[in-house]
């Protein structure tokens, strides 16, 4: 189960240069939502939009391509996208909701569908859930410390943040590149991530991340019937160029390796929690 | 047609919102009543005066300790029903009735209201104010499969219902603080925002990605805690979300 159930997996990137310009990787999320919006597969999508503070995302309901474009790129800090799930059906009246999120947020979406305890009329309105790969996330103040204290770069001057090749990267508007090894960032991680048992958004309709694919491309898993419908139509409409995953480097082996590492490490945390005190344990949310 | 299960709606001190929510399944309600469940007891809907024997009792509302007939009714429901379900925040946790101080016409002395589990053993909770039509529907379907399904269906239904049964074992008090005690203070919160979406009174806002609970607004319905993916998450059930959603759709068609 490290990679979850899926129907197909490819390397892909958007064919729209405007989308690619500000996208994190292959622009999969923005492109697929933009297409789904245009085709009426979704009425709007919950994405991590900009806020008053630099790199602090604010969940927003995008109902135009411009709003999707404004939300491109990875913010390595919490964007509680699920907070808008019910609101999307109320204030915005969406009947077909698109939502992007980390693996834990995809878990929240599926729990909301199967156990809609406080989610009246939400379960059948999830039209396209796009999951992103995720090793860990950071509180906003952690991001500030990593970028401003360790990379020595002002957050407002950053144009892109990235994690890759064992490092955390900050690219500035003026072309400077700062990087720190990931071992420096570990202590800033959000604690809740340390019990997380999913790397590649197993429960999404379509899930995507950079790992496995070459720079500027993304790895894309198509997981459900819903996902397959949307993805198949988008491919037919020429939204993406694709390559078989077997033909790209580093390929699925690296995805499997990282997913296994994350799950094994966090399983250990869960086990350690069971004996945290003297004869006393902490809660395990999975039993 | 396979045998139906028998279901009753026992109405204590609640606002009828839970029953309305059940009815908000629209044609789904007729489907349930036509094919899966006989409604053997329900004030206003079934002409039956005394609580009969039944498979499932859906109890709405808390128990008023000064109202002798309420106290008797909840005890009787426990004796006559195989499965007792606390339907909604009032039955499960007291909800808004926890704040009652009496003084209302025409029974000013009625002032103390307790969730049903303070008086009887309860098998399953459906938290929320009101509980959602979809959650009630899912429990009805799963209860039916558990009692009348084949072995495979029984197993699925058992796995699905287990966390809601565990909630009944967990206790009869809940509020936004439960997120604090059992999720945030345990280092489990990852900032998804489900709790804020679930809260019917908007007592929860997300500040810097984490829930902030306005305890003056909270009515103690228990929805936030139960909706949180870090309160319970059963991989067996959730990993099969596509099949289960199809199954539910199938039985409701
Ligand atoms: C915290 C975090 C950790 C990640 N870790 C990995 C990893 O280990 N390996 C890997 O391969 N990929 C990881 N990713 C995913 C990767 O960075 C890209 O988000 C993904 O490849 C999508 O790129 P894209 O070009 O297709 O999307 P884009 O078209 O750029 O769109 C990205 C979408 O994600 C949304 N988004 C941005 N930040 C967040 C957030 N914090 N929470 C929820 N939604 C958000 C945006 O609003 C936008 O809609 C991570 C992402 C995040 C947010
Ligand atoms: S590591 Fe897990 S819990 Fe943390 S943000 Fe990523 S998906 Fe969520
Ligand atoms: S915070 Fe909101 S959802 Fe949670 S128990 Fe209180 S009223 Fe219910
Ligand atoms: S639902 Fe749970 S994990 Fe999500 S933000 Fe609320 S407390 Fe945290």
Coordinates of C-alpha atoms and ligand atoms in Angstrom, one line a residue:
Chain A
X1 CA 0.0 0.0 0.0
X2 CA 2.9 2.4 -0.1
X3 CA 1.8 3.9 -3.4
X4 CA -1.9 3.2 -2.8
X5 CA -4.4 2.0 -5.4
X6 CA -4.0 3.4 -8.9
X7 CA -5.1 2.8 -12.4
X8 CA -2.2 4.5 -14.2
X9 CA 0.9 6.5 -13.6
X10 CA 2.8 8.8 -16.0
X11 CA 5.2 11.7 -16.1
X12 CA 3.4 14.8 -17.4
X13 CA 3.4 18.6 -17.7
X14 CA 1.0 21.2 -18.8
X15 CA 1.1 22.4 -22.4
X16 CA 0.1 25.9 -21.3
X17 CA 3.1 28.1 -20.9
X18 CA 1.2 30.7 -18.9
X19 CA 0.4 28.0 -16.3
X20 CA 3.9 26.6 -16.3
X21 CA 5.4 29.9 -15.6
X22 CA 4.3 30.1 -11.9
X23 CA 3.6 26.4 -11.3
X24 CA 5.7 24.4 -8.8
X25 CA 6.4 21.5 -11.1
X26 CA 4.5 20.4 -14.2
X27 CA 1.5 22.6 -13.5
X28 CA -0.7 19.5 -13.1
X29 CA -3.0 20.9 -10.4
X30 CA -3.6 24.3 -12.0
X31 CA -4.0 22.9 -15.5
X32 CA -6.4 20.0 -14.5
X33 CA -8.6 22.4 -12.4
X34 CA -8.6 25.0 -15.2
X35 CA -9.7 22.4 -17.7
X36 CA -12.3 20.9 -15.3
X37 CA -13.7 24.4 -14.7
X38 CA -14.0 25.1 -18.4
X39 CA -15.7 21.7 -19.0
X40 CA -18.1 22.0 -16.1
X41 CA -16.5 19.0 -14.4
X42 CA -16.2 21.3 -11.4
X43 CA -17.9 24.6 -10.5
X44 CA -14.9 25.8 -8.5
X45 CA -11.9 24.6 -6.6
X46 CA -10.6 25.0 -3.1
X47 CA -6.9 26.0 -3.5
X48 CA -4.2 27.7 -1.4
X49 CA -4.4 31.3 -2.4
X50 CA -2.3 34.3 -1.4
X51 CA -2.9 36.3 1.8
X52 CA -1.6 39.5 3.3
X53 CA 1.5 37.8 4.6
X54 CA 4.2 36.6 2.2
X55 CA 4.1 32.8 1.6
X56 CA 1.2 32.4 4.1
X57 CA -1.5 30.7 2.2
X58 CA -5.2 31.4 2.6
X59 CA -7.7 28.7 1.4
X60 CA -9.8 30.2 -1.3
X61 CA -12.5 29.0 -3.6
X62 CA -11.3 29.7 -7.1
X63 CA -14.1 30.0 -9.7
X64 CA -12.0 31.5 -12.5
X65 CA -8.7 30.6 -14.2
X66 CA -7.2 33.9 -12.9
X67 CA -7.9 32.8 -9.3
X68 CA -6.3 29.4 -10.0
X69 CA -3.2 31.0 -11.5
X70 CA -2.9 33.3 -8.4
X71 CA -2.8 30.1 -6.2
X72 CA 0.0 28.3 -8.2
X73 CA 3.1 27.0 -6.5
X74 CA 3.9 25.2 -3.3
X75 CA 3.6 27.0 0.1
X76 CA 5.5 24.9 2.6
X77 CA 3.1 25.8 5.4
X78 CA -0.4 24.9 6.5
X79 CA -3.3 25.8 4.3
X80 CA -6.4 24.4 6.0
X81 CA -8.2 23.8 2.7
X82 CA -10.8 21.5 4.2
X83 CA -12.1 24.4 6.3
X84 CA -13.9 25.6 3.2
X85 CA -15.4 22.3 2.2
X86 CA -18.9 22.9 3.6
X87 CA -18.7 26.6 2.9
X88 CA -18.1 25.9 -0.8
X89 CA -21.6 24.3 -0.9
X90 CA -23.2 27.2 1.0
X91 CA -21.9 30.7 0.2
X92 CA -20.6 29.6 -3.2
X93 CA -23.4 27.1 -4.0
X94 CA -21.0 24.7 -5.6
X95 CA -22.5 21.4 -6.6
X96 CA -19.2 20.0 -8.0
X97 CA -16.3 20.8 -5.9
X98 CA -12.6 20.6 -6.8
X99 CA -10.1 20.4 -4.0
X100 CA -6.4 20.2 -3.8
X101 CA -4.5 19.1 -0.7
X102 CA -1.9 17.1 1.1
X103 CA -2.4 13.4 1.7
X104 CA -3.8 14.1 5.2
X105 CA -6.3 16.5 3.6
X106 CA -7.3 13.8 1.1
X107 CA -7.9 11.6 4.2
X108 CA -10.1 14.4 5.6
X109 CA -12.1 14.6 2.3
X110 CA -12.8 10.9 2.3
X111 CA -13.7 10.8 6.0
X112 CA -16.1 13.7 5.3
X113 CA -17.7 11.6 2.5
X114 CA -18.0 8.4 4.5
X115 CA -18.6 9.9 7.9
X116 CA -20.2 13.3 7.1
X117 CA -20.7 14.1 10.8
X118 CA -20.6 17.8 10.4
X119 CA -20.6 18.0 6.6
X120 CA -24.3 18.2 5.5
X121 CA -24.8 17.7 1.8
X122 CA -21.1 17.5 1.1
X123 CA -20.4 13.8 0.4
X124 CA -21.8 13.7 -3.2
X125 CA -20.4 17.1 -4.2
X126 CA -16.7 16.2 -4.3
X127 CA -16.1 16.1 -8.0
X128 CA -12.3 16.2 -8.3
X129 CA -9.9 15.7 -5.4
X130 CA -6.3 16.3 -6.4
X131 CA -3.7 15.2 -3.9
X132 CA -0.1 16.4 -3.8
X133 CA 2.8 14.3 -2.5
X134 CA 4.0 15.4 0.9
X135 CA 6.8 14.4 3.2
X136 CA 6.1 17.0 5.9
X137 CA 4.7 20.5 6.4
X138 CA 5.7 23.4 8.5
X139 CA 4.0 26.0 10.7
X140 CA 4.3 29.5 9.3
X141 CA 6.7 30.6 12.0
X142 CA 8.9 27.6 11.1
X143 CA 9.0 28.7 7.5
X144 CA 10.0 32.2 8.6
X145 CA 12.8 30.7 10.6
X146 CA 14.0 28.5 7.8
X147 CA 13.9 31.2 5.1
X148 CA 14.8 34.3 7.1
X149 CA 17.2 32.9 9.8
X150 CA 18.8 30.0 8.0
X151 CA 18.7 31.0 4.3
X152 CA 19.2 34.6 5.3
X153 CA 16.6 35.8 2.8
X154 CA 13.5 38.0 3.4
X155 CA 10.3 36.1 2.9
X156 CA 8.8 38.9 0.8
X157 CA 11.7 38.7 -1.7
X158 CA 11.2 35.0 -2.3
X159 CA 9.7 34.0 -5.6
X160 CA 9.9 30.2 -5.2
X161 CA 10.5 27.7 -2.5
X162 CA 11.3 24.1 -3.2
X163 CA 12.4 20.9 -1.6
X164 CA 14.5 18.5 -3.6
X165 CA 17.9 16.7 -3.8
X166 CA 18.1 16.6 -0.1
X167 CA 17.8 20.4 0.3
X168 CA 15.4 23.2 1.0
X169 CA 15.7 26.0 -1.6
X170 CA 14.7 29.6 -1.7
X171 CA 14.9 31.5 -5.0
X172 CA 14.6 35.3 -4.8
X173 CA 13.1 37.8 -7.3
X174 CA 16.5 39.1 -8.0
X175 CA 18.0 35.7 -8.9
X176 CA 19.8 34.7 -5.7
X177 CA 19.5 31.1 -4.7
X178 CA 19.8 30.0 -1.1
X179 CA 19.8 26.4 0.1
X180 CA 20.1 24.6 3.4
X181 CA 20.3 20.8 4.0
X182 CA 17.0 19.2 5.0
X183 CA 18.6 18.0 8.3
X184 CA 18.4 21.7 9.4
X185 CA 14.7 21.8 8.7
X186 CA 13.6 18.7 10.4
X187 CA 13.2 20.2 13.9
X188 CA 10.9 22.8 12.4
X189 CA 8.4 20.2 11.1
X190 CA 4.8 20.2 12.3
X191 CA 4.5 17.5 14.9
X192 CA 1.2 16.2 13.5
X193 CA 3.1 15.1 10.4
X194 CA 5.1 12.5 12.4
X195 CA 2.2 10.1 12.6
X196 CA 1.3 10.5 8.9
X197 CA 1.2 7.3 6.9
X198 CA 0.7 8.5 3.4
X199 CA 3.2 10.1 1.0
X200 CA 1.5 10.1 -2.4
X201 CA -2.1 11.0 -1.5
X202 CA -3.4 7.5 -1.8
X203 CA -7.0 8.7 -1.4
X204 CA -7.0 11.3 -4.1
X205 CA -8.7 11.0 -7.4
X206 CA -5.5 12.2 -9.1
X207 CA -2.3 12.7 -7.2
X208 CA 0.9 14.4 -8.2
X209 CA 4.3 15.5 -7.1
X210 CA 7.7 16.3 -8.4
X211 CA 9.5 13.2 -7.2
X212 CA 10.1 10.6 -9.8
X213 CA 9.9 13.0 -12.8
X214 CA 12.6 15.2 -14.3
X215 CA 12.8 19.0 -13.4
X216 CA 9.7 20.8 -14.6
X217 CA 7.7 17.6 -14.9
X218 CA 5.5 15.8 -12.5
X219 CA 4.6 12.3 -11.6
X220 CA 0.9 11.7 -11.9
X221 CA -1.1 8.8 -10.4
X222 CA -4.7 8.4 -11.7
X223 CA -6.5 6.6 -8.9
X224 CA -10.3 6.5 -9.2
X225 CA -13.0 6.4 -11.8
X226 CA -13.6 10.1 -11.2
X227 CA -10.0 10.8 -11.7
X228 CA -9.7 8.7 -14.8
X229 CA -12.7 10.5 -16.4
X230 CA -11.2 14.0 -15.8
X231 CA -7.7 13.0 -16.7
X232 CA -8.6 11.1 -19.8
X233 CA -10.6 14.0 -21.1
X234 CA -7.9 16.5 -20.3
X235 CA -5.3 14.4 -22.2
X236 CA -7.7 14.1 -25.2
X237 CA -8.1 17.9 -25.1
X238 CA -4.3 18.3 -25.3
X239 CA -3.8 19.8 -21.9
X240 CA -0.8 17.7 -21.0
X241 CA 2.2 16.2 -22.7
X242 CA 3.1 12.8 -21.1
X243 CA 5.9 10.3 -21.0
X244 CA 5.7 6.7 -19.8
X245 CA 7.0 6.7 -16.2
X246 CA 9.4 3.8 -17.1
X247 CA 11.2 6.1 -19.5
X248 CA 12.0 9.0 -17.2
X249 CA 14.6 9.3 -14.5
X250 CA 14.6 8.8 -11.5
X251 CA 11.2 7.2 -12.0
X252 CA 8.9 5.2 -9.7
X253 CA 11.8 3.6 -7.7
X254 CA 12.5 6.9 -6.0
X255 CA 8.9 7.5 -5.3
X256 CA 8.6 4.1 -3.7
X257 CA 11.7 4.6 -1.7
X258 CA 10.7 7.9 -0.3
X259 CA 7.1 6.7 0.4
X260 CA 8.5 3.6 2.2
X261 CA 10.9 5.8 4.3
X262 CA 8.2 8.1 5.4
X263 CA 5.8 5.4 6.3
X264 CA 8.4 3.3 8.2
X265 CA 9.7 6.3 10.1
X266 CA 6.2 7.4 11.1
X267 CA 5.1 3.9 12.0
X268 CA 8.0 4.0 14.5
X269 CA 6.7 7.2 16.0
X270 CA 3.3 5.6 16.4
X271 CA 4.9 2.7 18.2
X272 CA 7.0 5.0 20.3
X273 CA 3.9 6.9 21.3
X274 CA 2.4 3.7 22.8
X275 CA 5.0 3.7 25.5
X276 CA 5.6 7.5 25.8
X277 CA 5.4 7.8 29.6
X278 CA 6.0 5.2 32.3
X279 CA 3.4 2.6 31.6
X280 CA 1.3 5.2 29.8
X281 CA 0.8 5.8 26.1
X282 CA -0.4 8.6 23.8
X283 CA -3.4 8.2 21.5
X284 CA -3.1 6.3 18.3
X285 CA -5.7 7.8 15.9
X286 CA -5.7 4.8 13.6
X287 CA -7.1 2.3 16.0
Chain B
X1 CA -37.8 -8.7 -0.7
X2 CA -35.4 -9.5 2.1
X3 CA -36.5 -9.1 5.7
X4 CA -36.6 -5.5 6.9
X5 CA -35.2 -4.3 10.2
X6 CA -37.5 -2.5 12.6
X7 CA -36.6 1.1 13.7
X8 CA -38.1 3.5 16.1
X9 CA -37.6 7.2 16.7
X10 CA -37.8 8.0 20.4
X11 CA -38.3 11.8 20.9
X12 CA -37.0 13.2 24.2
X13 CA -35.8 16.8 24.8
X14 CA -34.7 17.8 21.3
X15 CA -35.9 20.3 18.7
X16 CA -37.0 17.7 16.1
X17 CA -34.0 18.9 14.0
X18 CA -32.6 15.3 14.0
X19 CA -35.9 13.9 12.7
X20 CA -36.1 16.6 10.1
X21 CA -32.6 15.8 9.1
X22 CA -33.5 12.1 8.7
X23 CA -36.4 13.2 6.5
X24 CA -34.1 15.4 4.5
X25 CA -32.9 12.3 2.7
X26 CA -36.1 13.0 0.6
X27 CA -36.8 10.1 -1.7
X28 CA -33.9 8.3 0.1
X29 CA -36.1 8.2 3.2
X30 CA -38.9 6.4 1.2
X31 CA -36.3 4.0 -0.1
X32 CA -35.1 3.2 3.4
X33 CA -38.7 2.8 4.6
X34 CA -39.8 0.8 1.6
X35 CA -36.9 -1.6 1.4
X36 CA -34.8 -1.7 4.5
X37 CA -36.6 -0.5 7.6
X38 CA -40.1 -0.6 9.1
X39 CA -40.7 2.5 11.2
X40 CA -42.4 0.9 14.2
X41 CA -42.5 3.9 16.5
X42 CA -42.3 7.7 15.9
X43 CA -44.3 10.5 17.4
X44 CA -46.4 12.2 14.7
X45 CA -45.3 9.7 12.0
X46 CA -46.5 6.3 13.4
X47 CA -49.7 5.8 15.3
X48 CA -48.2 3.8 18.1
X49 CA -48.5 4.9 21.7
X50 CA -46.1 2.7 23.6
X51 CA -42.5 1.8 22.8
X52 CA -42.6 -1.6 21.0
X53 CA -39.8 -4.2 20.6
X54 CA -37.5 -3.1 17.8
X55 CA -34.0 -3.7 16.3
X56 CA -32.8 -0.1 16.4
X57 CA -34.0 2.8 18.5
X58 CA -32.9 6.2 17.2
X59 CA -33.1 8.5 20.3
X60 CA -33.3 12.2 19.7
X61 CA -32.9 14.7 22.6
X62 CA -31.6 14.6 26.1
X63 CA -33.5 13.4 29.2
X64 CA -35.2 15.9 31.5
X65 CA -34.6 14.5 35.0
X66 CA -37.7 16.3 36.3
X67 CA -39.9 14.7 33.6
X68 CA -40.8 11.3 34.9
X69 CA -42.2 10.0 31.6
X70 CA -38.9 10.9 29.8
X71 CA -36.9 9.0 32.3
X72 CA -39.2 6.0 32.0
X73 CA -39.2 6.2 28.2
X74 CA -35.4 6.1 27.9
X75 CA -35.2 3.1 30.2
X76 CA -38.0 1.4 28.2
X77 CA -36.2 2.1 24.9
X78 CA -33.1 0.4 26.3
X79 CA -35.1 -2.6 27.3
X80 CA -37.0 -2.9 24.1
X81 CA -34.3 -2.1 21.5
X82 CA -31.5 -4.4 20.4
X83 CA -29.4 -1.3 19.4
X84 CA -29.7 2.1 20.9
X85 CA -28.4 5.0 18.9
X86 CA -27.9 8.5 20.3
X87 CA -29.1 10.5 17.3
X88 CA -27.5 14.0 17.5
X89 CA -25.7 16.2 19.9
X90 CA -28.4 16.4 22.6
X91 CA -28.8 12.6 23.0
X92 CA -25.1 12.0 22.8
X93 CA -23.7 14.9 24.7
X94 CA -26.5 17.1 26.0
X95 CA -25.6 19.7 23.4
X96 CA -27.5 23.0 23.9
X97 CA -29.8 21.5 26.5
X98 CA -26.7 21.4 28.8
X99 CA -27.2 25.2 29.2
X100 CA -30.8 25.0 30.4
X101 CA -31.6 26.6 33.7
X102 CA -35.3 26.0 33.8
X103 CA -38.0 28.7 34.2
X104 CA -39.8 28.0 31.0
X105 CA -43.6 28.0 30.7
X106 CA -45.4 25.8 31.4
X107 CA -43.0 23.6 33.4
X108 CA -40.6 26.1 35.1
X109 CA -39.2 23.5 37.4
X110 CA -37.8 21.4 34.5
X111 CA -34.1 22.5 34.5
X112 CA -31.8 19.5 34.3
X113 CA -31.2 17.7 31.1
X114 CA -28.6 14.9 30.6
X115 CA -27.4 12.9 27.6
X116 CA -29.0 9.5 27.5
X117 CA -25.8 7.6 28.4
X118 CA -26.0 9.1 31.9
X119 CA -29.0 6.8 32.4
X120 CA -28.6 3.8 30.1
X121 CA -25.9 2.1 28.0
X122 CA -25.8 3.4 24.5
X123 CA -24.4 1.4 21.5
X124 CA -23.7 4.1 19.0
X125 CA -23.4 7.8 18.6
X126 CA -24.2 10.0 15.7
X127 CA -22.9 13.4 16.9
X128 CA -23.7 16.8 15.3
X129 CA -26.4 19.5 15.5
X130 CA -28.2 18.5 13.5
X131 CA -26.6 15.2 12.5
X132 CA -26.4 15.2 8.7
X133 CA -29.0 13.4 6.6
X134 CA -26.1 11.5 4.9
X135 CA -24.6 10.3 8.2
X136 CA -28.0 9.1 9.4
X137 CA -28.5 7.4 6.0
X138 CA -25.1 5.7 6.2
X139 CA -25.8 4.4 9.7
X140 CA -29.2 3.0 8.6
X141 CA -27.7 1.2 5.6
X142 CA -24.8 -0.2 7.6
X143 CA -27.1 -1.2 10.5
X144 CA -29.3 -3.1 7.9
X145 CA -26.2 -4.8 6.4
X146 CA -24.9 -5.7 9.9
X147 CA -28.2 -7.3 10.8
X148 CA -29.4 -8.8 7.5
X149 CA -26.4 -8.8 5.1
X150 CA -24.1 -11.6 3.9
X151 CA -20.9 -12.3 5.7
X152 CA -18.9 -9.9 3.7
X153 CA -21.4 -7.1 4.2
X154 CA -21.6 -7.8 7.9
X155 CA -17.8 -7.4 8.1
X156 CA -17.8 -4.1 6.2
X157 CA -20.8 -2.8 8.3
X158 CA -19.1 -3.8 11.5
X159 CA -15.9 -2.0 10.5
X160 CA -17.8 1.1 9.4
X161 CA -19.9 1.3 12.6
X162 CA -17.0 0.5 15.1
X163 CA -15.7 4.1 15.5
X164 CA -19.2 5.4 16.1
X165 CA -19.6 2.6 18.7
X166 CA -16.3 3.6 20.2
X167 CA -17.6 7.2 20.5
X168 CA -20.4 5.8 22.6
X169 CA -17.8 4.1 24.9
X170 CA -15.7 7.2 25.0
X171 CA -18.1 9.2 27.2
X172 CA -21.1 11.5 27.2
X173 CA -19.4 14.8 27.3
X174 CA -18.0 16.6 24.3
X175 CA -17.2 20.0 23.1
X176 CA -14.5 21.9 21.1
X177 CA -12.2 21.2 24.1
X178 CA -12.0 17.6 23.0
X179 CA -10.0 18.7 20.0
X180 CA -7.6 20.4 22.4
X181 CA -7.4 17.4 24.8
X182 CA -7.4 14.5 22.4
X183 CA -5.9 15.9 19.2
X184 CA -4.0 19.1 19.6
X185 CA -2.5 18.4 23.1
X186 CA -1.6 15.0 21.9
X187 CA 0.5 16.4 19.0
X188 CA -1.7 15.0 16.4
X189 CA -3.3 18.0 14.7
X190 CA -2.0 18.6 11.2
X191 CA -4.2 21.7 10.4
X192 CA -6.6 20.3 7.8
X193 CA -9.5 22.5 8.9
X194 CA -12.2 19.7 9.0
X195 CA -13.2 20.8 12.5
X196 CA -13.8 24.3 11.4
X197 CA -16.0 23.1 8.5
X198 CA -17.9 20.7 10.8
X199 CA -18.9 23.2 13.5
X200 CA -22.5 24.3 13.1
X201 CA -22.1 27.5 15.0
X202 CA -18.7 28.6 13.6
X203 CA -17.0 28.4 17.0
X204 CA -13.8 27.3 15.3
X205 CA -11.6 29.5 13.2
X206 CA -8.2 28.6 11.7
X207 CA -5.4 30.8 13.0
X208 CA -2.0 30.2 11.4
X209 CA -3.3 26.9 10.2
X210 CA -4.5 25.5 13.5
X211 CA -7.9 25.5 15.1
X212 CA -8.9 28.2 17.6
X213 CA -12.0 27.4 19.6
X214 CA -14.2 30.1 20.9
X215 CA -15.6 28.3 23.9
X216 CA -18.3 30.8 24.5
X217 CA -19.9 29.9 21.2
X218 CA -19.5 26.1 21.4
X219 CA -22.8 24.3 22.1
X220 CA -21.2 20.9 22.8
X221 CA -22.5 19.0 19.7
X222 CA -19.4 16.9 19.3
X223 CA -19.2 17.3 15.5
X224 CA -15.7 18.8 15.4
X225 CA -14.0 16.1 17.3
X226 CA -15.8 13.3 15.4
X227 CA -15.1 14.8 12.0
X228 CA -11.4 15.3 12.7
X229 CA -9.3 12.7 10.8
X230 CA -7.0 12.5 13.8
X231 CA -9.8 11.5 16.2
X232 CA -10.3 8.3 14.4
X233 CA -9.3 7.1 11.0
X234 CA -9.9 3.5 10.0
X235 CA -7.8 2.6 7.0
X236 CA -9.8 -0.5 6.3
X237 CA -12.9 1.5 5.7
X238 CA -11.5 4.8 4.3
X239 CA -9.2 3.1 1.8
X240 CA -12.3 1.5 0.3
X241 CA -14.1 4.9 -0.1
X242 CA -14.8 4.4 -3.7
X243 CA -16.4 1.0 -3.4
X244 CA -18.4 2.0 -0.2
X245 CA -19.7 5.2 -1.9
X246 CA -20.8 3.1 -4.8
X247 CA -22.4 0.6 -2.5
X248 CA -24.3 3.3 -0.7
X249 CA -25.4 4.8 -3.9
X250 CA -26.5 1.3 -5.2
X251 CA -28.6 0.5 -2.2
X252 CA -30.3 3.9 -2.3
X253 CA -31.2 3.5 -6.0
Ligands
LIG1 C1 3.7 20.9 2.4 C2 4.0 20.3 1.0 C3 5.0 19.2 0.9 C4 5.3 18.6 -0.3 N1 6.2 17.6 -0.3 C5 6.5 17.0 -1.5 C6 7.4 15.9 -1.6 O1 8.0 15.5 -0.6 N2 7.6 15.3 -2.8 C7 6.9 15.8 -3.9 O2 7.2 15.2 -5.0 N3 6.1 16.8 -3.9 C8 5.8 17.4 -2.7 N4 4.9 18.4 -2.7 C9 4.1 18.7 -3.9 C10 4.7 19.7 -4.8 O3 5.5 20.7 -4.2 C11 3.7 20.4 -5.7 O4 2.7 20.9 -4.9 C12 3.0 19.4 -6.7 O5 4.0 18.8 -7.5 C13 2.1 20.2 -7.6 O6 2.8 20.9 -8.5 P1 2.1 21.5 -9.8 O7 3.0 22.2 -10.6 O8 1.3 20.3 -10.4 O9 0.9 22.4 -9.2 P2 0.6 23.9 -9.3 O10 -0.1 24.1 -10.6 O11 1.8 24.7 -9.0 O12 -0.4 24.0 -8.1 C14 -0.2 23.7 -6.8 C15 -1.4 23.7 -6.1 O13 -1.2 23.3 -4.7 C16 -1.8 24.2 -3.8 N5 -1.1 24.3 -2.6 C17 0.1 25.0 -2.5 N6 0.5 24.9 -1.2 C18 -0.4 24.2 -0.5 C19 -0.5 23.7 0.8 N7 0.4 24.1 1.7 N8 -1.5 23.0 1.2 C20 -2.5 22.7 0.3 N9 -2.4 23.1 -1.0 C21 -1.4 23.8 -1.4 C22 -1.9 25.5 -4.6 O14 -2.9 26.3 -4.2 C23 -2.1 25.0 -6.0 O15 -3.5 24.9 -6.3 C24 4.6 19.1 -1.4 C25 3.6 20.1 -1.3 C26 3.4 20.7 -0.1 C27 2.3 21.7 -0.1
LIG2 S1 3.2 14.9 6.2 FE1 1.2 14.1 6.3 S2 0.2 15.2 8.0 FE2 1.9 16.4 7.4 S3 1.1 17.8 5.9 FE3 2.0 16.1 4.8 S4 0.2 14.8 4.5 FE4 -0.3 16.2 6.1
LIG3 S1 -16.8 23.6 18.7 FE1 -18.6 23.6 17.3 S2 -18.5 21.5 16.4 FE2 -17.2 21.4 18.3 S3 -18.6 20.7 19.9 FE3 -18.6 23.0 19.9 S4 -20.3 23.6 18.7 FE4 -19.9 21.4 18.2
LIG4 S1 -9.8 18.5 12.1 FE1 -8.3 17.7 13.6 S2 -6.4 17.6 12.5 FE2 -7.8 18.9 11.3 S3 -7.4 21.0 12.0 FE3 -9.0 20.2 13.2 S4 -8.0 19.3 15.1 FE4 -6.5 19.6 13.5

